[in-house]
């Protein structure tokens, strides 16, 4: 574990969440391109095709969110 990570773990939970959000947003805003390996791309394409052929095996975002919020 890095020293920086260990220090972040000492923060109160709300501050850690804010830090995680800020880091995630900085990654999204970055101009760096994330490239997938050929194996990762093939797996992604396989999963997309499977989901197209078996749409009844998946939940919509609304269903997932509703179920998650009902657990609180």
Coordinates of N, CA and C in Angstrom, one line a residue:
X1 N 0.8 -1.2 0.0 CA 0.0 0.0 0.0 C 0.9 1.2 0.0
X2 N 0.5 2.2 -0.8 CA 1.3 3.5 -0.8 C 1.1 4.3 0.4
X3 N 2.0 5.2 0.7 CA 1.9 6.1 1.8 C 0.7 7.0 1.6
X4 N 0.6 7.5 0.4 CA -0.5 8.4 0.0 C -1.9 7.7 0.3
X5 N -2.0 6.5 -0.1 CA -3.2 5.7 0.1 C -3.5 5.6 1.6
X6 N -2.5 5.2 2.3 CA -2.6 5.1 3.8 C -3.1 6.3 4.4
X7 N -2.6 7.5 4.0 CA -3.0 8.8 4.5 C -4.4 9.1 4.2
X8 N -4.8 8.7 2.9 CA -6.2 8.9 2.5 C -7.2 8.1 3.4
X9 N -6.8 6.9 3.8 CA -7.6 6.1 4.6 C -7.9 6.7 6.0
X10 N -7.0 7.6 6.4 CA -7.2 8.2 7.7 C -8.3 9.3 7.7
X11 N -8.7 9.7 6.5 CA -9.7 10.7 6.4 C -11.1 10.2 6.8
X12 N -12.0 11.1 7.3 CA -13.3 10.6 7.6 C -14.0 10.2 6.3
X13 N -15.0 9.3 6.4 CA -15.6 8.7 5.2 C -16.1 9.8 4.2
X14 N -16.8 10.8 4.7 CA -17.3 11.8 3.7 C -16.2 12.4 2.9
X15 N -15.0 12.7 3.5 CA -13.9 13.3 2.8 C -13.3 12.3 1.9
X16 N -13.2 11.0 2.2 CA -12.7 10.0 1.3 C -13.6 9.8 0.1
X17 N -14.9 9.9 0.3 CA -15.8 9.8 -0.8 C -15.6 11.0 -1.8
X18 N -15.5 12.2 -1.2 CA -15.2 13.4 -2.0 C -13.9 13.3 -2.8
X19 N -12.9 12.8 -2.1 CA -11.6 12.6 -2.7 C -11.7 11.6 -3.9
X20 N -12.4 10.5 -3.7 CA -12.6 9.5 -4.7 C -13.4 10.1 -5.9
X21 N -14.4 10.8 -5.6 CA -15.2 11.5 -6.7 C -14.3 12.4 -7.5
X22 N -13.5 13.2 -6.7 CA -12.6 14.2 -7.4 C -11.6 13.5 -8.3
X23 N -11.0 12.4 -7.8 CA -10.0 11.6 -8.6 C -10.7 11.1 -9.8
X24 N -11.9 10.5 -9.6 CA -12.6 9.9 -10.8 C -12.9 10.9 -11.8
X25 N -13.4 12.1 -11.4 CA -13.7 13.2 -12.3 C -12.5 13.6 -13.1
X26 N -11.3 13.7 -12.4 CA -10.1 14.1 -13.0 C -9.7 13.1 -14.1
X27 N -10.0 11.9 -13.9 CA -9.7 10.8 -14.9 C -10.6 11.0 -16.1
X28 N -11.9 11.2 -15.8 CA -12.8 11.4 -16.9 C -12.5 12.6 -17.8
X29 N -12.0 13.7 -17.1 CA -11.7 14.9 -17.8 C -10.3 14.9 -18.5
X30 N -9.6 13.9 -18.2 CA -8.2 13.7 -18.8 C -8.4 13.5 -20.3
X31 N -7.4 14.0 -21.1 CA -7.4 13.8 -22.5 C -6.7 12.5 -22.9
X32 N -6.2 11.8 -21.9 CA -5.5 10.5 -22.2 C -6.5 9.5 -22.7
X33 N -6.1 8.8 -23.6 CA -7.0 7.7 -24.2 C -6.6 6.4 -23.5
X34 N -7.7 5.7 -23.1 CA -7.4 4.4 -22.5 C -7.6 3.4 -23.6
X35 N -6.5 2.7 -23.9 CA -6.6 1.7 -24.9 C -6.7 0.3 -24.3
X36 N -7.5 -0.5 -25.0 CA -7.7 -1.9 -24.5 C -6.8 -2.8 -25.3
X37 N -6.4 -3.9 -24.7 CA -5.6 -4.9 -25.4 C -6.5 -5.6 -26.3
X38 N -6.0 -6.3 -27.3 CA -6.9 -7.1 -28.2 C -7.7 -8.1 -27.5
X39 N -7.2 -8.7 -26.4 CA -7.9 -9.7 -25.6 C -9.1 -9.0 -24.9
X40 N -8.8 -7.8 -24.3 CA -9.9 -7.1 -23.7 C -11.0 -6.6 -24.6
X41 N -10.6 -6.2 -25.8 CA -11.6 -5.8 -26.8 C -12.4 -7.0 -27.3
X42 N -11.8 -8.1 -27.5 CA -12.5 -9.3 -27.9 C -13.5 -9.7 -26.8
X43 N -13.1 -9.6 -25.5 CA -14.0 -10.0 -24.4 C -15.2 -9.0 -24.4
X44 N -14.9 -7.7 -24.5 CA -16.0 -6.7 -24.5 C -16.9 -7.0 -25.7
X45 N -16.4 -7.2 -26.8 CA -17.3 -7.5 -28.0 C -18.1 -8.8 -27.8
X46 N -17.5 -9.8 -27.1 CA -18.2 -11.0 -26.8 C -19.4 -10.8 -25.9
X47 N -19.1 -10.0 -24.8 CA -20.2 -9.7 -23.9 C -21.3 -8.8 -24.5
X48 N -20.9 -7.9 -25.3 CA -21.9 -7.0 -26.0 C -22.8 -7.9 -26.8
X49 N -22.2 -8.8 -27.6 CA -23.0 -9.7 -28.5 C -23.9 -10.6 -27.6
X50 N -23.4 -11.1 -26.5 CA -24.2 -12.0 -25.7 C -25.4 -11.2 -25.1
X51 N -25.1 -10.0 -24.7 CA -26.2 -9.2 -24.1 C -27.3 -8.9 -25.2
X52 N -26.9 -8.7 -26.4 CA -27.9 -8.5 -27.5 C -28.7 -9.8 -27.7
X53 N -28.1 -10.9 -27.6 CA -28.8 -12.2 -27.9 C -29.6 -12.6 -26.7
X54 N -29.3 -12.1 -25.5 CA -30.0 -12.6 -24.2 C -30.4 -11.4 -23.4
X55 N -31.2 -10.5 -23.9 CA -31.6 -9.2 -23.2 C -32.4 -9.5 -21.9
X56 N -33.1 -10.6 -21.9 CA -33.9 -11.0 -20.7 C -33.0 -11.4 -19.5
X57 N -31.7 -11.6 -19.7 CA -30.9 -12.0 -18.6 C -30.3 -10.8 -17.8
X58 N -30.7 -9.6 -18.2 CA -30.1 -8.4 -17.6 C -31.1 -7.5 -17.0
X59 N -30.7 -6.7 -16.0 CA -31.6 -5.7 -15.4 C -31.3 -4.3 -16.0
X60 N -32.3 -3.5 -16.1 CA -32.1 -2.1 -16.6 C -31.4 -1.3 -15.4
X61 N -30.9 -0.2 -15.8 CA -30.3 0.7 -14.7 C -31.3 1.0 -13.7
X62 N -32.5 1.4 -14.2 CA -33.6 1.7 -13.2 C -33.9 0.6 -12.2
X63 N -33.9 -0.6 -12.7 CA -34.2 -1.8 -11.8 C -33.0 -2.0 -10.8
X64 N -31.8 -1.9 -11.3 CA -30.7 -2.0 -10.4 C -30.7 -0.9 -9.4
X65 N -30.9 0.3 -9.7 CA -30.9 1.4 -8.8 C -32.1 1.2 -7.8
X66 N -33.2 0.9 -8.3 CA -34.4 0.7 -7.4 C -34.1 -0.4 -6.3
X67 N -33.5 -1.5 -6.8 CA -33.2 -2.6 -5.9 C -32.1 -2.2 -4.9
X68 N -31.2 -1.5 -5.3 CA -30.1 -1.0 -4.4 C -30.6 -0.1 -3.4
X69 N -31.5 0.9 -3.8 CA -32.0 1.8 -2.8 C -33.0 1.2 -1.9
X70 N -33.6 0.1 -2.3 CA -34.6 -0.5 -1.4 C -33.9 -1.3 -0.3
X71 N -32.6 -1.6 -0.4 CA -31.8 -2.3 0.6 C -31.4 -1.4 1.7
X72 N -31.4 -0.1 1.5 CA -31.0 0.9 2.6 C -32.0 0.9 3.7

